[in-house]
């Protein structure tokens, strides 16, 4: 296969740049270049926790898209493989140590709280960048889970200088009935997205859409324990696929719209299932070793957990962290303990941030963290750990700049704990979208290469 080419975004944006009204497209893109199409539509649709082996006869719309798409086989999420961290990485192109969203929740010094707050983000996401650099692009955020909705809200009152900006259309999820998952059903989400598409005539356009039914069903369906067939999840797959079908039909009904569309279908992570007794409770172990809640706080996020050292009792921090590492590493179900003193380290994984704990733990497949007791996380379906890092990534649409259909195998399939620094995967979305619209690479750089092969005839294979 042709190797991915790492080219700074500012160069990518100028390579073969065409006039806004131009119809001719670059024939051989060495990297992502601004398409120069005044009618360009780029839509990123995230099917939360969708697994590659779940695309099949029960998902005919996704299956048909995959057959005509550029497919990155074996694409990967960032670690921790949780929803907030990965959606923010998609929209920034950087790891948690740069963007600040280190998980779904964190210990804020007092309690374990959600990270659904735009003020916690340390770099600009795509909506902010579009507002500042390409305000002519109409943008939409149609995000079904409330914490993601909050993360991408205006940070201040309106789009204030130096603060995060919301999309032009920032839809607030409105569940049709009480939803313990704080998310709207996919049918409601798609209705909102199609409504925006139908009412918006100005182009170019960019939209970021999140659909959560598949993920919600996977969390609660006990028939998925051990990775077996989850009946509730299968039903959710069928229903979500029908919504994807509605979107594709809308886009294809107008040949001009389809010919200007680049459609990303991606999952933020996948799902792993544990049996009722497959939970990891570190609190009793820590307490027994003298590290009670005044000494060490915990923040569990399913397949991974962060430990925050609050009091070293006058001892060197490294000594305390290494002692705790020895204590928790031997607990059944704990696969990896990552600190500043391990290999790989927190910095190596991109999780060294002031909001991250001094110790970041990942469970084995079939286990979940549940502190301080079983009741904290009784759900069988979880993610966050290495087993849930694979994701789906396909680029479809009728835009002639696309080089597919083709299948691009993953060049770097890690056998050990690592981040997908070179992609392809969730980190690749922002540099690719930014390149297509001619946004310059930010000063802090990207942590992954753009998906340049998707825009080379035949994908360069």
CSV table of C-alpha atoms in Angstrom, one decimal:
chain,number,residue,atom,x,y,z
A,1,UNK,CA,0.0,0.0,0.0
A,2,UNK,CA,1.0,3.6,-0.4
A,3,UNK,CA,2.2,5.0,2.9
A,4,UNK,CA,0.5,7.9,4.6
A,5,UNK,CA,2.2,11.2,3.9
A,6,UNK,CA,2.7,13.7,6.7
A,7,UNK,CA,2.5,17.2,5.3
A,8,UNK,CA,1.8,20.3,7.4
A,9,UNK,CA,-1.8,21.5,7.1
A,10,UNK,CA,-0.8,25.0,5.8
A,11,UNK,CA,1.0,23.4,2.9
A,12,UNK,CA,-1.8,21.0,2.4
A,13,UNK,CA,-4.2,23.9,2.2
A,14,UNK,CA,-2.2,25.6,-0.6
A,15,UNK,CA,-1.4,22.5,-2.7
A,16,UNK,CA,-3.4,22.7,-5.9
A,17,UNK,CA,-5.8,25.2,-4.3
A,18,UNK,CA,-8.6,26.0,-6.8
A,19,UNK,CA,-10.8,29.0,-7.0
A,20,UNK,CA,-14.0,28.9,-5.0
A,21,UNK,CA,-16.2,28.6,-8.0
A,22,UNK,CA,-13.9,26.1,-9.9
A,23,UNK,CA,-15.4,22.8,-11.1
A,24,UNK,CA,-12.1,21.2,-12.0
A,25,UNK,CA,-10.6,19.0,-9.2
A,26,UNK,CA,-7.0,18.0,-8.4
A,27,UNK,CA,-6.0,14.8,-10.2
A,28,UNK,CA,-3.3,13.6,-7.9
A,29,UNK,CA,-3.3,14.8,-4.3
A,30,UNK,CA,-0.1,14.2,-2.5
A,31,UNK,CA,-1.9,15.2,0.6
A,32,UNK,CA,-5.2,16.7,1.6
A,33,UNK,CA,-5.8,19.9,-0.4
A,34,UNK,CA,-8.6,22.4,-0.3
A,35,UNK,CA,-11.1,21.1,-2.9
A,36,UNK,CA,-12.1,24.6,-3.9
A,37,UNK,CA,-15.7,23.6,-4.4
A,38,UNK,CA,-18.2,26.2,-3.4
A,39,UNK,CA,-20.8,23.5,-3.0
A,40,UNK,CA,-18.6,21.2,-0.8
A,41,UNK,CA,-20.6,19.4,1.9
A,42,UNK,CA,-18.6,17.4,4.5
A,43,UNK,CA,-20.6,15.4,7.1
A,44,UNK,CA,-19.1,13.3,9.9
A,45,UNK,CA,-21.6,10.9,11.3
A,46,UNK,CA,-20.5,8.9,14.5
A,47,UNK,CA,-22.3,5.7,15.2
A,48,UNK,CA,-21.3,5.4,18.8
A,49,UNK,CA,-19.5,2.1,19.7
A,50,UNK,CA,-20.3,0.4,16.3
A,51,UNK,CA,-18.1,-2.6,15.7
A,52,UNK,CA,-16.8,-3.6,12.3
A,53,UNK,CA,-18.2,-7.1,12.6
A,54,UNK,CA,-21.7,-5.6,13.2
A,55,UNK,CA,-21.9,-4.2,9.6
A,56,UNK,CA,-23.7,-6.9,7.7
A,57,UNK,CA,-27.1,-8.1,6.5
A,58,UNK,CA,-28.8,-6.5,9.4
A,59,UNK,CA,-27.4,-3.1,8.4
A,60,UNK,CA,-28.1,-2.8,4.7
A,61,UNK,CA,-27.5,0.9,4.5
A,62,UNK,CA,-24.1,0.8,6.1
A,63,UNK,CA,-23.2,-2.3,4.0
A,64,UNK,CA,-24.1,-0.5,0.8
A,65,UNK,CA,-22.1,2.5,1.8
A,66,UNK,CA,-19.1,0.4,2.7
A,67,UNK,CA,-19.1,-1.3,-0.7
A,68,UNK,CA,-18.7,2.1,-2.5
A,69,UNK,CA,-16.6,3.9,0.1
A,70,UNK,CA,-13.0,4.3,1.0
A,71,UNK,CA,-12.6,2.0,4.0
A,72,UNK,CA,-9.8,2.3,6.5
A,73,UNK,CA,-9.7,-1.3,7.7
A,74,UNK,CA,-8.6,-1.5,11.3
A,75,UNK,CA,-8.9,2.2,12.2
A,76,UNK,CA,-8.5,3.0,15.9
A,77,UNK,CA,-9.8,5.2,18.6
A,78,UNK,CA,-7.5,7.1,21.0
A,79,UNK,CA,-7.0,6.0,24.6
A,80,UNK,CA,-8.9,6.1,26.8
A,81,UNK,CA,-11.5,4.7,24.4
A,82,UNK,CA,-14.4,6.7,25.8
A,83,UNK,CA,-17.0,9.0,24.1
A,84,UNK,CA,-16.0,12.5,25.2
A,85,UNK,CA,-12.3,12.1,24.7
A,86,UNK,CA,-12.7,10.6,21.3
A,87,UNK,CA,-15.2,13.1,19.9
A,88,UNK,CA,-13.0,15.9,21.0
A,89,UNK,CA,-10.0,14.2,19.4
A,90,UNK,CA,-12.0,13.9,16.2
A,91,UNK,CA,-12.7,17.6,16.2
A,92,UNK,CA,-9.2,18.8,17.2
A,93,UNK,CA,-6.8,16.2,15.8
A,94,UNK,CA,-4.9,16.0,19.0
A,95,UNK,CA,-4.5,13.7,22.0
A,96,UNK,CA,-6.0,14.4,25.5
A,97,UNK,CA,-2.8,15.9,26.8
A,98,UNK,CA,-3.3,18.8,24.4
A,99,UNK,CA,-7.1,19.1,24.2
A,100,UNK,CA,-7.8,18.5,27.9
A,101,UNK,CA,-10.7,16.1,27.7
A,102,UNK,CA,-9.0,13.2,29.4
A,103,UNK,CA,-12.1,11.0,29.8
A,104,UNK,CA,-15.9,11.2,30.3
A,105,UNK,CA,-15.4,12.2,33.9
A,106,UNK,CA,-12.6,13.3,36.2
A,107,UNK,CA,-11.9,14.2,39.8
A,108,UNK,CA,-12.1,18.0,40.1
A,109,UNK,CA,-10.5,18.1,43.6
A,110,UNK,CA,-13.8,17.5,45.4
A,111,UNK,CA,-15.9,15.0,43.4
A,112,UNK,CA,-16.0,12.8,40.3
A,113,UNK,CA,-17.7,15.0,37.7
A,114,UNK,CA,-18.5,15.0,34.0
A,115,UNK,CA,-16.1,16.7,31.6
A,116,UNK,CA,-19.0,18.1,29.6
A,117,UNK,CA,-17.8,21.7,29.8
A,118,UNK,CA,-16.2,23.7,26.9
A,119,UNK,CA,-14.1,25.7,29.4
A,120,UNK,CA,-12.1,22.5,30.0
A,121,UNK,CA,-11.0,22.3,26.4
A,122,UNK,CA,-7.4,23.7,25.9
A,123,UNK,CA,-7.4,24.0,22.1
A,124,UNK,CA,-9.8,25.2,19.4
A,125,UNK,CA,-12.1,22.6,17.9
A,126,UNK,CA,-13.3,22.7,14.3
A,127,UNK,CA,-16.5,24.7,15.0
A,128,UNK,CA,-14.4,27.5,16.6
A,129,UNK,CA,-11.9,27.4,13.7
A,130,UNK,CA,-14.6,27.6,11.1
A,131,UNK,CA,-16.2,30.6,12.9
A,132,UNK,CA,-12.8,32.3,13.0
A,133,UNK,CA,-11.3,31.3,9.6
A,134,UNK,CA,-14.2,30.3,7.3
A,135,UNK,CA,-17.4,31.9,8.5
A,136,UNK,CA,-18.9,31.3,5.1
A,137,UNK,CA,-19.1,27.6,5.9
A,138,UNK,CA,-22.4,26.7,7.4
A,139,UNK,CA,-21.9,24.4,10.4
A,140,UNK,CA,-24.1,22.1,12.4
A,141,UNK,CA,-23.6,20.1,15.6
A,142,UNK,CA,-26.3,17.4,15.9
A,143,UNK,CA,-25.1,15.6,19.0
A,144,UNK,CA,-27.5,13.2,20.7
A,145,UNK,CA,-25.7,12.8,24.1
A,146,UNK,CA,-26.0,15.8,26.4
A,147,UNK,CA,-22.4,15.9,27.7
A,148,UNK,CA,-21.1,16.2,24.0
A,149,UNK,CA,-23.8,18.8,23.3
A,150,UNK,CA,-22.4,20.8,26.3
A,151,UNK,CA,-18.8,20.4,25.3
A,152,UNK,CA,-19.4,22.0,21.9
A,153,UNK,CA,-21.5,24.9,23.2
A,154,UNK,CA,-20.4,28.5,23.1
A,155,UNK,CA,-17.9,28.9,26.0
A,156,UNK,CA,-19.1,32.5,26.6
A,157,UNK,CA,-22.0,34.6,25.5
A,158,UNK,CA,-22.0,34.0,21.7
A,159,UNK,CA,-18.7,33.5,19.9
A,160,UNK,CA,-16.4,35.6,22.0
A,161,UNK,CA,-12.8,36.1,21.0
A,162,UNK,CA,-10.4,33.6,22.6
A,163,UNK,CA,-13.2,31.2,23.6
A,164,UNK,CA,-14.9,28.2,22.0
A,165,UNK,CA,-17.6,28.8,19.5
A,166,UNK,CA,-20.6,26.7,18.8
A,167,UNK,CA,-21.8,25.6,15.4
A,168,UNK,CA,-24.2,27.8,13.5
A,169,UNK,CA,-26.9,25.2,14.2
A,170,UNK,CA,-26.3,23.7,17.7
A,171,UNK,CA,-29.1,21.3,18.3
A,172,UNK,CA,-30.0,20.5,21.9
A,173,UNK,CA,-31.0,16.8,22.3
A,174,UNK,CA,-34.6,16.4,23.3
A,175,UNK,CA,-35.4,12.8,24.3
A,176,UNK,CA,-38.9,11.8,23.3
A,177,UNK,CA,-39.3,10.1,26.7
A,178,UNK,CA,-37.2,10.0,29.9
A,179,UNK,CA,-33.7,8.8,29.0
A,180,UNK,CA,-31.4,7.6,31.8
A,181,UNK,CA,-28.5,7.8,29.3
A,182,UNK,CA,-29.1,11.6,28.8
A,183,UNK,CA,-29.4,11.1,25.1
A,184,UNK,CA,-32.0,11.4,22.3
A,185,UNK,CA,-33.0,8.5,20.2
A,186,UNK,CA,-31.3,8.2,16.8
A,187,UNK,CA,-34.6,8.8,15.0
A,188,UNK,CA,-35.0,12.1,16.8
A,189,UNK,CA,-31.4,13.0,16.1
A,190,UNK,CA,-31.7,12.2,12.4
A,191,UNK,CA,-34.9,14.2,12.2
A,192,UNK,CA,-33.1,17.3,13.5
A,193,UNK,CA,-30.2,16.8,11.1
A,194,UNK,CA,-32.4,16.3,8.1
A,195,UNK,CA,-34.4,19.3,9.1
A,196,UNK,CA,-31.2,21.4,9.0
A,197,UNK,CA,-30.2,20.0,5.7
A,198,UNK,CA,-33.6,20.7,4.2
A,199,UNK,CA,-33.6,24.3,5.4
A,200,UNK,CA,-30.0,25.2,4.7
A,201,UNK,CA,-29.3,26.3,1.2
A,202,UNK,CA,-26.0,28.2,1.8
A,203,UNK,CA,-22.9,26.1,1.0
A,204,UNK,CA,-20.3,24.9,1.7
A,205,UNK,CA,-21.4,23.0,4.8
A,206,UNK,CA,-19.8,21.0,7.6
A,207,UNK,CA,-21.8,18.9,10.2
A,208,UNK,CA,-20.8,16.7,13.1
A,209,UNK,CA,-23.5,14.2,14.1
A,210,UNK,CA,-23.5,11.7,17.0
A,211,UNK,CA,-26.0,8.7,17.2
A,212,UNK,CA,-26.1,6.8,20.5
A,213,UNK,CA,-28.7,4.1,20.3
A,214,UNK,CA,-26.2,1.3,19.5
A,215,UNK,CA,-24.0,2.4,22.4
A,216,UNK,CA,-26.8,2.7,24.9
A,217,UNK,CA,-28.2,-0.8,23.9
A,218,UNK,CA,-24.7,-2.3,24.3
A,219,UNK,CA,-24.2,-0.9,27.8
A,220,UNK,CA,-27.4,-2.4,29.2
A,221,UNK,CA,-27.9,-5.6,27.2
A,222,UNK,CA,-26.7,-8.6,29.4
A,223,UNK,CA,-27.0,-11.0,26.5
A,224,UNK,CA,-23.9,-9.5,25.1
A,225,UNK,CA,-21.8,-10.8,28.0
A,226,UNK,CA,-18.7,-12.5,26.7
A,227,UNK,CA,-19.0,-10.9,23.3
A,228,UNK,CA,-21.9,-13.0,22.2
A,229,UNK,CA,-24.9,-11.8,20.2
A,230,UNK,CA,-26.7,-9.0,22.0
A,231,UNK,CA,-30.4,-9.1,21.1
A,232,UNK,CA,-31.2,-5.6,22.1
A,233,UNK,CA,-28.1,-4.3,20.4
A,234,UNK,CA,-29.0,-6.1,17.2
A,235,UNK,CA,-32.4,-4.3,17.2
A,236,UNK,CA,-30.6,-1.0,17.8
A,237,UNK,CA,-28.3,-1.7,14.8
A,238,UNK,CA,-31.3,-2.3,12.6
A,239,UNK,CA,-33.0,1.0,13.7
A,240,UNK,CA,-29.9,3.1,13.5
A,241,UNK,CA,-29.1,1.7,10.1
A,242,UNK,CA,-32.5,2.8,8.9
A,243,UNK,CA,-31.6,6.4,10.0
A,244,UNK,CA,-28.4,6.2,8.0
A,245,UNK,CA,-30.5,5.1,5.1
A,246,UNK,CA,-32.7,8.1,5.5
A,247,UNK,CA,-29.7,10.4,5.3
A,248,UNK,CA,-28.2,8.7,2.3
A,249,UNK,CA,-31.6,8.8,0.5
A,250,UNK,CA,-31.9,12.5,1.2
A,251,UNK,CA,-28.4,13.2,-0.2
A,252,UNK,CA,-28.8,11.0,-3.2
A,253,UNK,CA,-32.2,12.3,-4.2
A,254,UNK,CA,-30.6,15.4,-5.6
A,255,UNK,CA,-27.6,14.3,-7.8
A,256,UNK,CA,-26.0,17.8,-7.4
A,257,UNK,CA,-26.0,17.4,-3.6
A,258,UNK,CA,-24.6,13.9,-3.7
A,259,UNK,CA,-21.9,15.0,-6.1
A,260,UNK,CA,-20.7,17.7,-3.6
A,261,UNK,CA,-20.8,15.4,-0.6
A,262,UNK,CA,-18.0,13.8,1.4
A,263,UNK,CA,-19.6,11.6,4.1
A,264,UNK,CA,-17.6,10.1,7.0
A,265,UNK,CA,-19.1,7.2,8.9
A,266,UNK,CA,-17.0,6.4,12.0
A,267,UNK,CA,-17.3,4.9,15.5
A,268,UNK,CA,-15.7,6.6,18.5
A,269,UNK,CA,-14.8,3.2,20.0
A,270,UNK,CA,-16.3,-0.3,20.2
A,271,UNK,CA,-17.9,-2.2,23.1
A,272,UNK,CA,-16.8,-5.0,25.4
A,273,UNK,CA,-19.0,-7.1,27.7
A,274,UNK,CA,-18.3,-8.5,31.1
A,275,UNK,CA,-20.1,-11.0,33.3
A,276,UNK,CA,-21.8,-9.8,36.5
A,277,UNK,CA,-18.7,-10.8,38.6
A,278,UNK,CA,-16.2,-9.2,36.1
A,279,UNK,CA,-15.9,-5.9,38.0
A,280,UNK,CA,-12.7,-4.4,39.5
A,281,UNK,CA,-13.1,-2.6,42.9
A,282,UNK,CA,-9.9,-1.0,43.9
A,283,UNK,CA,-11.2,0.8,47.0
A,284,UNK,CA,-10.9,-2.1,49.4
A,285,UNK,CA,-7.4,-2.8,48.2
A,286,UNK,CA,-6.3,0.8,48.5
A,287,UNK,CA,-7.9,1.2,51.9
A,288,UNK,CA,-6.2,-1.9,53.2
A,289,UNK,CA,-2.8,-0.5,52.1
A,290,UNK,CA,-3.4,2.8,53.9
A,291,UNK,CA,-4.5,4.8,50.9
A,292,UNK,CA,-8.1,5.8,51.9
A,293,UNK,CA,-10.2,8.4,50.1
A,294,UNK,CA,-8.3,11.3,51.8
A,295,UNK,CA,-5.1,9.9,50.2
A,296,UNK,CA,-6.2,8.6,46.8
A,297,UNK,CA,-9.3,9.5,44.8
A,298,UNK,CA,-10.7,7.4,42.0
A,299,UNK,CA,-12.6,8.2,38.8
A,300,UNK,CA,-13.9,5.1,37.1
A,301,UNK,CA,-15.0,5.2,33.4
A,302,UNK,CA,-15.9,1.6,32.6
A,303,UNK,CA,-12.8,0.1,31.0
A,304,UNK,CA,-10.4,2.5,32.5
A,305,UNK,CA,-9.9,4.3,35.8
A,306,UNK,CA,-7.8,7.2,37.0
A,307,UNK,CA,-6.3,7.4,40.5
A,308,UNK,CA,-5.5,10.9,41.9
A,309,UNK,CA,-2.9,11.1,44.7
A,310,UNK,CA,-4.2,13.7,47.1
A,311,UNK,CA,-1.7,13.3,50.0
A,312,UNK,CA,1.7,11.8,50.0
A,313,UNK,CA,2.2,12.1,53.7
A,314,UNK,CA,5.5,13.9,53.2
A,315,UNK,CA,6.9,11.2,50.9
A,316,UNK,CA,8.2,11.8,47.4
A,317,UNK,CA,5.4,11.6,44.8
A,318,UNK,CA,7.3,9.1,42.7
A,319,UNK,CA,7.7,6.7,45.6
A,320,UNK,CA,4.0,6.9,46.4
A,321,UNK,CA,2.9,6.4,42.8
A,322,UNK,CA,5.3,3.4,42.4
A,323,UNK,CA,4.0,1.8,45.6
A,324,UNK,CA,0.4,2.2,44.5
A,325,UNK,CA,1.3,0.8,41.1
A,326,UNK,CA,2.6,-2.3,42.7
A,327,UNK,CA,-0.6,-2.6,44.7
A,328,UNK,CA,-3.2,-2.2,41.9
A,329,UNK,CA,-1.2,-4.0,39.2
A,330,UNK,CA,-1.8,-7.3,40.9
A,331,UNK,CA,-5.6,-6.9,41.1
A,332,UNK,CA,-7.5,-9.4,38.9
A,333,UNK,CA,-8.7,-7.8,35.7
A,334,UNK,CA,-6.2,-4.9,35.7
A,335,UNK,CA,-4.2,-5.1,32.4
A,336,UNK,CA,-2.2,-1.9,32.3
A,337,UNK,CA,-1.1,0.7,34.8
A,338,UNK,CA,0.3,3.8,33.3
A,339,UNK,CA,2.2,6.5,35.2
A,340,UNK,CA,5.0,9.0,34.6
A,341,UNK,CA,7.4,6.2,35.6
A,342,UNK,CA,6.2,3.4,33.5
A,343,UNK,CA,6.9,2.4,29.9
A,344,UNK,CA,4.8,3.5,28.1
A,345,UNK,CA,4.3,6.5,30.3
A,346,UNK,CA,1.4,8.9,30.6
A,347,UNK,CA,3.2,11.2,28.1
A,348,UNK,CA,3.7,8.4,25.6
A,349,UNK,CA,0.0,7.8,25.6
A,350,UNK,CA,-0.9,11.4,25.5
A,351,UNK,CA,-2.8,11.3,28.8
A,352,UNK,CA,-0.5,13.5,30.9
A,353,UNK,CA,-2.7,16.4,31.8
A,354,UNK,CA,-3.4,18.2,35.0
A,355,UNK,CA,-7.0,16.8,35.0
A,356,UNK,CA,-5.7,13.3,34.6
A,357,UNK,CA,-4.8,11.1,37.6
A,358,UNK,CA,-1.2,10.2,38.4
A,359,UNK,CA,-2.1,6.7,37.6
A,360,UNK,CA,-4.3,5.7,34.6
A,361,UNK,CA,-5.5,2.1,34.6
A,362,UNK,CA,-6.9,-0.1,31.8
A,363,UNK,CA,-8.9,-3.3,32.3
A,364,UNK,CA,-8.6,-6.6,30.6
A,365,UNK,CA,-11.3,-7.5,28.1
A,366,UNK,CA,-14.3,-8.8,30.0
A,367,UNK,CA,-13.7,-6.6,33.0
A,368,UNK,CA,-14.9,-3.2,34.2
A,369,UNK,CA,-13.9,-0.8,36.9
A,370,UNK,CA,-16.5,-0.1,39.5
A,371,UNK,CA,-15.4,2.0,42.5
A,372,UNK,CA,-16.2,2.4,45.3
A,373,UNK,CA,-18.5,-0.7,45.0
A,374,UNK,CA,-20.3,-3.0,42.5
A,375,UNK,CA,-23.3,-0.6,42.4
A,376,UNK,CA,-21.1,2.2,40.9
A,377,UNK,CA,-21.1,0.3,37.5
A,378,UNK,CA,-23.3,-2.8,37.3
A,379,UNK,CA,-23.6,-2.5,33.5
A,380,UNK,CA,-22.2,-5.4,31.5
A,381,UNK,CA,-21.2,-3.3,28.4
A,382,UNK,CA,-18.2,-1.1,28.8
A,383,UNK,CA,-15.4,0.6,26.9
A,384,UNK,CA,-12.3,2.7,27.6
A,385,UNK,CA,-9.7,-0.1,27.6
A,386,UNK,CA,-7.5,-1.4,24.8
A,387,UNK,CA,-9.9,-4.1,23.7
A,388,UNK,CA,-12.3,-1.3,22.7
A,389,UNK,CA,-9.9,0.8,20.7
A,390,UNK,CA,-10.7,-0.6,17.2
A,391,UNK,CA,-13.2,1.6,15.3
A,392,UNK,CA,-14.9,1.9,12.0
A,393,UNK,CA,-13.8,4.5,9.5
A,394,UNK,CA,-15.3,4.8,6.0
A,395,UNK,CA,-15.5,7.8,3.6
A,396,UNK,CA,-18.4,7.7,1.2
A,397,UNK,CA,-20.3,10.2,-0.9
A,398,UNK,CA,-20.5,11.2,-4.6
A,399,UNK,CA,-17.8,13.9,-4.6
A,400,UNK,CA,-15.4,13.2,-7.5
A,401,UNK,CA,-12.4,14.0,-5.3
A,402,UNK,CA,-12.8,10.7,-3.5
A,403,UNK,CA,-10.5,8.0,-4.7
A,404,UNK,CA,-12.5,4.9,-3.9
A,405,UNK,CA,-14.1,2.5,-3.6
A,406,UNK,CA,-11.1,0.8,-2.0
A,407,UNK,CA,-10.0,-0.8,1.2
A,408,UNK,CA,-6.9,0.6,2.9
A,409,UNK,CA,-5.4,-1.8,5.5
A,410,UNK,CA,-4.0,-0.5,8.7
A,411,UNK,CA,-0.2,-0.3,8.4
A,412,UNK,CA,0.4,-0.2,12.1
A,413,UNK,CA,-1.6,-2.7,14.1
A,414,UNK,CA,-0.1,-2.5,17.6
A,415,UNK,CA,0.1,-5.6,19.7
A,416,UNK,CA,0.7,-3.6,22.9
A,417,UNK,CA,-0.6,-0.5,24.7
A,418,UNK,CA,-0.1,2.5,22.4
A,419,UNK,CA,-1.8,5.4,20.8
A,420,UNK,CA,-2.5,5.6,17.0
A,421,UNK,CA,-0.1,8.5,16.5
A,422,UNK,CA,-0.1,8.1,12.7
A,423,UNK,CA,-3.7,7.0,12.3
A,424,UNK,CA,-5.8,6.2,10.5
A,425,UNK,CA,-8.5,6.7,13.1
A,426,UNK,CA,-10.3,9.3,15.1
A,427,UNK,CA,-7.3,11.6,15.3
A,428,UNK,CA,-7.3,11.9,11.5
A,429,UNK,CA,-10.7,13.5,11.2
A,430,UNK,CA,-9.9,17.1,12.0
A,431,UNK,CA,-6.7,17.4,9.8
A,432,UNK,CA,-8.7,15.8,6.9
A,433,UNK,CA,-11.7,18.1,7.3
A,434,UNK,CA,-9.6,21.2,7.8
A,435,UNK,CA,-7.5,20.3,4.8
A,436,UNK,CA,-10.6,19.9,2.6
A,437,UNK,CA,-11.8,23.4,3.6
A,438,UNK,CA,-8.4,25.0,3.5
A,439,UNK,CA,-8.0,25.7,7.2
A,440,UNK,CA,-4.4,26.1,8.2
A,441,UNK,CA,-2.7,23.7,10.6
A,442,UNK,CA,-2.9,25.1,14.1
A,443,UNK,CA,0.3,26.3,15.8
A,444,UNK,CA,0.3,23.3,18.2
A,445,UNK,CA,0.1,20.9,15.3
A,446,UNK,CA,-1.8,17.7,14.8
A,447,UNK,CA,-1.1,14.3,16.4
A,448,UNK,CA,-2.1,12.4,13.2
A,449,UNK,CA,-1.7,12.6,9.5
A,450,UNK,CA,-4.7,13.5,7.3
A,451,UNK,CA,-6.4,10.7,5.4
A,452,UNK,CA,-4.7,11.7,2.1
A,453,UNK,CA,-5.0,8.3,0.5
A,454,UNK,CA,-8.8,8.6,0.3
A,455,UNK,CA,-8.4,11.5,-2.2
A,456,UNK,CA,-5.9,9.8,-4.5
A,457,UNK,CA,-7.4,8.0,-7.5
A,458,UNK,CA,-7.6,4.3,-6.6
A,459,UNK,CA,-6.4,5.3,-3.1
A,460,UNK,CA,-2.9,4.8,-4.4
A,461,UNK,CA,-3.1,1.1,-4.0
